[in-house]
Amino acid sequence: MSYSISKRVKKILPSFTLQMATKAAEMRSQGIDVINFSVGEPDFNTPPHIINAAKKAMDDGFTKYTAGPGMIEFREAICEKLSRENALDYSPTEILVSNGEKHSLFNACQALINPGDEVVVFSPYWVSFPEFVKLSDGFPVIVKTDSENNFEPDFKDLKKKISPKIKCVIINSPSNPTGGVWRPESISRLLKIAKKFNWVVISDECYERLVYEGEFFSAEKLNRSEKIGASVVSCFSLSKTYAMTGWRIGYASGPEEIIKAMAKIQGQATSCANSISQKAGIVALTGDQECVQKMRGKFLERRNHMLLLLDKLNNVTCDKPKGAFYAFPNLNKYIGKRVNKKIIKDTFDISDYILESTKVVTVPGDGFGAPGYIRLSYATNKKNISEGISRIKLALDNIK
Ligand code: GLU
């Protein structure tokens, strides 16, 4: 062998969410009747007015590179949206359009983290957060959350882990995978700590429009209205709000110097975001928002349906997720028990066993730093939810 793969690749984990989604797609292509609760993506089609904007863009020949940070009309539309919905005033120079919000978060980490820097990540965390940090040669500092209290930060644990090496903190409310929505008091408390120790707050706000109880609070809005003065990079997605996961379009807003640094990284990696998706994005953000309310209404119905069914499972508890589209049941009581003469060691074993025995795809909580839990996406129809949970019940009832 005349080559070797970089140490960078070896030190990161694969994306468990994508791995499980790939498994589901493979099984389906083999004709297996699989129920997919793995990937977090709306099952709805992108609304027609957004699709038509993309078709028009192609017909008009809008198929070339755009400005690296994003076309000016799209960045203006983003500023209008941030002002209308988040009560935040930004100028286009403080906005970077990327190939999906995941890319925005990646760019933020690359632009801010130096080798050896530490970054606070709250667990349970979205699988990619610690890996973004490692890919930037930093170290994730995993801080606990309070499962009894919307999975809000455990400030005692945070205090114990504070060190001069910490450069950033990543937050995500509503949260993937827990569905927890943090109270504004907790976000403000964290912003004040970030200000005190000079940490940049990277706020993943991709589920901003999917809150079912209470209200969404943008970190930067609280930062400004309470005059806290922390540095915040906010990252937003069109994928979840407008059912546009495959279009790969998202954006970040923040201090101009950070946004410029992120744009420099992006310019050398992908040049710019997809031109057709940007044209569609303008229509998504400035057009009729009724589609968002309709999809949100469906997710709420599905959440309630899934919770009702989960409540009937033996030895399973599940807090009510207030946002996003994930249920995060605790199956800890099954760890250490046996099925088919094998001991269930962790939730990787539970997810594998459920998949093999009943063809239901879930994501193990261990992948999110949450042993004992599994993540179930309810971004699928009620019939699938009923069928999937009854199969999971059958599987769990065989564990002794
Ligand atoms: N954010 C989604 C999930 O957690 C999309 C997949 C991914 O990129 O991780 O399922």
XYZ file of C-alpha atoms and ligand atoms in Angstrom:
410
model
C 0.000 0.000 0.000
C 1.499 3.322 -1.003
C -0.850 5.642 0.805
C -2.260 6.160 4.248
C -5.383 7.973 5.356
C -4.813 11.148 7.386
C -4.823 11.193 11.180
C -7.625 13.734 10.865
C -9.953 11.123 9.425
C -8.903 8.552 12.003
C -9.687 10.786 14.949
C -13.315 11.485 14.000
C -16.392 9.310 14.233
C -18.721 8.777 11.276
C -22.124 10.492 11.387
C -24.398 7.925 13.093
C -27.527 9.693 11.855
C -26.387 9.415 8.250
C -25.149 5.841 8.766
C -28.542 4.738 10.054
C -30.325 6.598 7.239
C -28.064 4.869 4.705
C -28.865 1.504 6.279
C -32.601 2.236 5.949
C -32.203 3.241 2.272
C -30.192 0.081 1.512
C -32.785 -2.159 3.157
C -35.597 -0.433 1.306
C -33.787 -0.900 -2.026
C -33.643 -4.640 -1.254
C -37.434 -4.647 -0.974
C -37.433 -4.906 2.846
C -40.443 -3.333 4.546
C -38.491 -0.955 6.762
C -39.837 1.748 9.067
C -37.365 4.600 9.243
C -37.252 6.623 12.461
C -33.596 7.499 11.922
C -32.878 10.599 9.927
C -34.245 13.960 10.931
C -35.824 15.191 7.741
C -39.375 16.212 6.898
C -41.114 13.606 4.727
C -43.092 16.381 2.988
C -42.199 17.518 -0.479
C -40.750 21.013 -0.796
C -43.674 23.457 -1.289
C -44.491 24.011 -5.009
C -43.820 27.773 -5.076
C -40.220 27.066 -3.943
C -39.784 24.309 -6.536
C -41.118 26.621 -9.256
C -38.561 29.274 -8.304
C -35.788 26.719 -8.817
C -37.217 25.654 -12.182
C -37.360 29.280 -13.284
C -33.783 29.835 -12.141
C -32.623 26.966 -14.344
C -34.726 28.089 -17.318
C -33.306 31.595 -16.943
C -29.770 30.193 -17.032
C -29.080 30.998 -13.386
C -26.751 28.029 -13.268
C -23.387 29.653 -12.617
C -21.280 30.473 -9.561
C -22.653 33.200 -7.335
C -20.721 35.570 -5.072
C -18.772 33.443 -2.563
C -20.724 34.526 0.548
C -24.036 34.140 -1.326
C -25.917 36.258 -3.888
C -26.664 39.713 -2.570
C -30.454 39.339 -3.182
C -30.503 36.215 -1.022
C -28.459 37.810 1.756
C -30.865 40.771 1.659
C -33.810 38.348 1.895
C -32.103 36.701 4.899
C -31.673 40.111 6.574
C -35.376 40.787 5.983
C -36.285 37.399 7.513
C -34.023 37.954 10.528
C -35.633 41.333 11.105
C -39.224 40.085 10.567
C -39.041 36.834 12.524
C -36.149 37.199 14.944
C -36.255 40.971 15.519
C -32.563 41.133 14.603
C -31.031 43.790 12.359
C -28.161 42.596 10.225
C -26.519 43.836 7.045
C -25.631 41.465 4.171
C -21.919 41.691 5.085
C -22.796 39.919 8.351
C -24.402 36.960 6.529
C -22.816 33.882 4.948
C -24.854 31.495 2.784
C -23.571 27.901 2.814
C -24.372 24.444 1.468
C -26.722 23.581 4.319
C -26.573 24.712 7.935
C -24.247 21.836 8.740
C -21.730 23.573 6.472
C -22.316 26.887 8.302
C -21.514 25.200 11.637
C -18.459 23.513 10.159
C -17.215 26.848 8.762
C -17.736 28.550 12.133
C -15.622 25.911 13.900
C -12.908 26.074 11.240
C -12.799 29.867 11.433
C -12.637 30.107 15.225
C -10.871 27.096 16.722
C -7.074 26.834 16.990
C -5.224 23.566 17.671
C -5.626 22.704 21.356
C -8.594 25.044 21.966
C -11.456 23.620 23.964
C -15.115 23.960 23.005
C -18.066 23.363 25.316
C -20.604 20.913 23.904
C -23.681 19.946 25.933
C -24.699 16.303 26.015
C -26.906 14.873 24.644
C -25.448 16.571 21.573
C -26.093 16.331 17.865
C -23.595 13.730 16.629
C -21.633 16.206 14.511
C -20.817 18.855 17.145
C -17.838 17.083 18.792
C -16.573 15.995 15.386
C -16.642 19.560 13.985
C -14.460 20.540 16.957
C -12.038 17.642 16.424
C -11.816 18.416 12.699
C -10.652 21.904 13.730
C -7.947 20.320 15.948
C -9.817 21.385 19.074
C -11.117 19.345 21.992
C -14.791 19.051 22.882
C -15.501 19.563 26.586
C -18.668 17.607 27.227
C -20.962 19.237 29.796
C -24.032 17.538 31.240
C -27.591 18.758 30.911
C -30.526 18.266 33.246
C -32.830 15.607 31.762
C -35.549 16.579 34.273
C -35.514 20.135 33.043
C -35.728 20.393 29.209
C -32.136 19.117 28.999
C -30.957 22.591 29.959
C -27.273 23.086 30.898
C -26.106 21.662 34.212
C -24.405 24.884 35.291
C -22.640 23.138 38.188
C -20.972 20.739 35.773
C -20.122 23.641 33.448
C -18.484 25.549 36.327
C -16.280 22.549 37.137
C -15.064 22.351 33.543
C -14.312 26.027 32.878
C -10.693 26.524 31.814
C -8.668 29.227 30.041
C -8.408 26.906 27.041
C -12.123 27.217 26.226
C -12.684 29.346 23.132
C -16.282 28.614 22.082
C -19.522 27.034 23.238
C -21.999 25.327 20.911
C -25.690 25.489 21.813
C -28.783 24.065 20.122
C -32.298 24.899 21.278
C -34.703 23.335 20.255
C -32.334 20.424 20.548
C -31.492 17.526 18.328
C -31.709 14.800 19.718
C -33.769 15.621 22.836
C -36.400 18.017 21.483
C -35.722 20.106 24.607
C -36.357 23.849 24.364
C -34.289 25.917 26.781
C -35.928 28.676 28.795
C -34.678 32.184 27.978
C -33.232 32.483 31.521
C -30.902 29.561 30.841
C -29.774 30.902 27.480
C -29.105 34.319 29.032
C -27.191 32.740 31.909
C -24.986 30.929 29.435
C -24.478 34.078 27.345
C -23.322 35.931 30.465
C -20.784 33.199 31.232
C -19.624 33.304 27.591
C -19.197 37.072 27.824
C -17.292 36.804 31.121
C -14.798 34.277 29.764
C -14.679 35.625 26.217
C -16.141 32.541 24.524
C -17.815 32.767 21.124
C -21.305 31.262 21.205
C -22.127 29.171 18.132
C -25.904 28.789 18.199
C -27.508 26.124 16.025
C -31.075 27.387 15.560
C -32.240 25.059 12.819
C -35.474 24.097 14.614
C -36.477 27.733 15.302
C -39.900 27.288 13.634
C -40.633 23.906 15.213
C -41.618 24.724 18.778
C -44.870 23.217 20.096
C -44.939 24.491 23.657
C -43.555 27.774 24.851
C -41.641 30.078 22.579
C -38.444 30.050 20.555
C -35.754 32.403 21.834
C -32.891 33.299 19.557
C -29.635 33.542 21.530
C -28.563 36.712 19.722
C -31.940 38.352 20.354
C -31.528 37.773 24.100
C -27.906 38.875 23.874
C -28.946 42.183 22.327
C -32.107 42.882 24.285
C -30.405 42.169 27.628
C -27.254 44.009 26.502
C -25.062 41.051 27.473
C -22.422 41.740 24.842
C -21.368 38.138 24.039
C -20.153 37.274 20.530
C -22.734 35.040 18.855
C -22.656 33.267 15.501
C -26.200 32.064 14.728
C -26.721 29.274 12.214
C -30.041 28.654 10.461
C -31.436 26.055 8.100
C -33.962 26.030 5.291
C -33.940 22.209 5.362
C -36.203 21.702 8.356
C -38.414 24.789 7.979
C -39.266 24.340 4.290
C -38.621 20.590 3.788
C -35.510 21.347 1.734
C -32.936 18.891 3.124
C -31.638 17.813 -0.290
C -31.235 21.367 -1.563
C -28.319 21.919 0.854
C -28.928 25.523 1.746
C -28.415 27.283 5.084
C -26.869 30.454 6.455
C -25.053 32.060 9.353
C -25.225 35.541 10.830
C -22.708 37.102 13.163
C -19.924 39.640 13.646
C -18.566 40.696 10.245
C -14.997 39.633 11.010
C -16.076 36.079 11.892
C -18.402 35.861 8.881
C -15.549 37.013 6.596
C -13.244 34.369 8.088
C -15.903 31.703 7.530
C -16.369 32.927 3.933
C -12.599 32.636 3.361
C -12.675 28.976 4.442
C -15.762 28.303 2.317
C -14.231 30.055 -0.707
C -11.401 27.541 -0.701
C -13.663 24.551 -0.061
C -16.843 24.885 -2.120
C -16.616 28.352 -3.774
C -20.236 29.208 -3.068
C -23.554 27.594 -2.247
C -25.727 26.085 -4.980
C -27.031 28.925 -7.205
C -30.427 27.307 -7.915
C -31.072 26.656 -4.219
C -30.242 30.276 -3.460
C -32.896 31.493 -5.909
C -35.381 29.060 -4.352
C -34.286 30.210 -0.891
C -35.283 33.807 -1.668
C -38.824 32.656 -2.442
C -38.881 30.383 0.617
C -37.942 33.210 2.986
C -39.966 36.010 1.407
C -42.977 34.042 0.105
C -46.127 32.789 1.812
C -45.272 31.186 5.172
C -48.489 29.178 5.462
C -46.656 26.010 4.380
C -44.455 26.291 7.484
C -47.473 26.452 9.792
C -49.106 23.506 8.023
C -46.033 21.288 8.382
C -45.578 22.369 11.988
C -49.205 21.402 12.683
C -48.594 17.929 11.216
C -45.421 17.446 13.274
C -47.327 18.372 16.423
C -50.031 15.767 15.659
C -47.350 13.157 14.988
C -45.451 14.011 18.158
C -48.587 13.558 20.250
C -49.374 10.303 18.487
C -45.882 8.918 19.075
C -45.856 9.984 22.742
C -49.199 8.279 23.332
C -47.851 5.025 21.892
C -44.489 5.253 23.687
C -46.354 5.695 26.948
C -47.775 2.190 26.537
C -44.349 0.502 26.250
C -43.098 -1.438 29.253
C -40.041 -0.051 31.034
C -39.783 2.963 28.737
C -40.063 6.586 29.831
C -40.149 9.576 27.519
C -40.237 13.270 28.380
C -42.446 15.432 26.222
C -40.199 17.022 23.570
C -41.246 20.662 23.167
C -39.606 21.227 19.798
C -37.810 19.761 16.739
C -39.166 16.374 15.536
C -37.528 13.788 17.751
C -38.750 11.694 20.648
C -35.935 10.624 22.958
C -37.195 7.697 25.059
C -35.131 6.227 27.880
C -34.654 2.449 27.533
C -32.069 2.145 30.272
C -34.038 -0.618 31.989
C -33.235 -2.936 29.062
C -29.464 -2.470 29.325
C -27.793 -5.522 30.867
C -30.730 -7.800 29.996
C -30.688 -10.672 27.508
C -32.230 -11.449 24.173
C -31.403 -14.420 21.905
C -28.823 -15.471 24.539
C -26.945 -12.191 24.052
C -26.542 -9.449 26.623
C -27.688 -5.956 25.605
C -24.644 -3.883 26.544
C -25.695 -0.458 25.303
C -28.087 1.336 22.969
C -26.015 0.379 19.909
C -27.029 -3.200 20.782
C -30.679 -2.175 21.310
C -30.864 -0.309 17.988
C -29.186 -3.215 16.149
C -31.512 -5.735 17.769
C -34.645 -3.673 16.951
C -33.437 -3.296 13.367
C -32.632 -6.981 12.869
C -35.736 -8.318 14.548
C -38.387 -5.841 13.387
C -36.836 -3.718 10.607
C -37.306 -0.443 12.438
C -34.404 2.007 12.106
C -33.603 4.122 15.186
C -30.489 6.035 16.276
C -28.713 4.856 19.455
C -28.425 7.464 22.203
C -24.802 6.458 22.839
C -24.003 8.212 19.528
C -25.365 11.462 21.032
C -23.447 11.018 24.303
C -26.671 9.771 25.959
C -26.374 6.138 27.074
C -29.739 4.481 27.698
C -31.710 6.574 25.203
C -32.671 6.067 21.558
C -33.737 8.781 19.122
C -36.908 8.362 17.089
C -37.660 10.901 14.380
C -41.404 11.469 14.033
C -41.009 13.286 10.708
C -42.980 10.458 9.118
C -46.699 9.738 8.784
C -48.955 8.459 11.594
C -49.402 5.052 9.970
C -45.632 4.488 10.006
C -45.442 5.753 13.578
C -48.143 3.269 14.727
C -46.546 0.387 12.856
C -42.994 1.243 13.974
C -43.849 1.572 17.657
C -45.861 -1.652 17.685
C -42.864 -3.443 16.139
C -40.558 -1.911 18.766
C -42.961 -3.142 21.450
C -42.729 -6.691 20.090
C -38.943 -6.491 20.089
C -38.684 -5.086 23.615
C -41.127 -7.632 25.026
C -38.663 -10.392 24.052
C -35.839 -8.901 26.112
C -35.687 -10.704 29.447
N -29.750 16.713 11.340
C -30.343 15.526 10.813
C -30.276 14.379 11.808
O -29.755 14.537 12.880
C -29.752 15.234 9.473
C -28.683 14.202 9.327
C -27.324 14.713 9.670
O -26.731 15.437 8.888
O -26.905 14.359 10.775
O -30.805 13.345 11.530
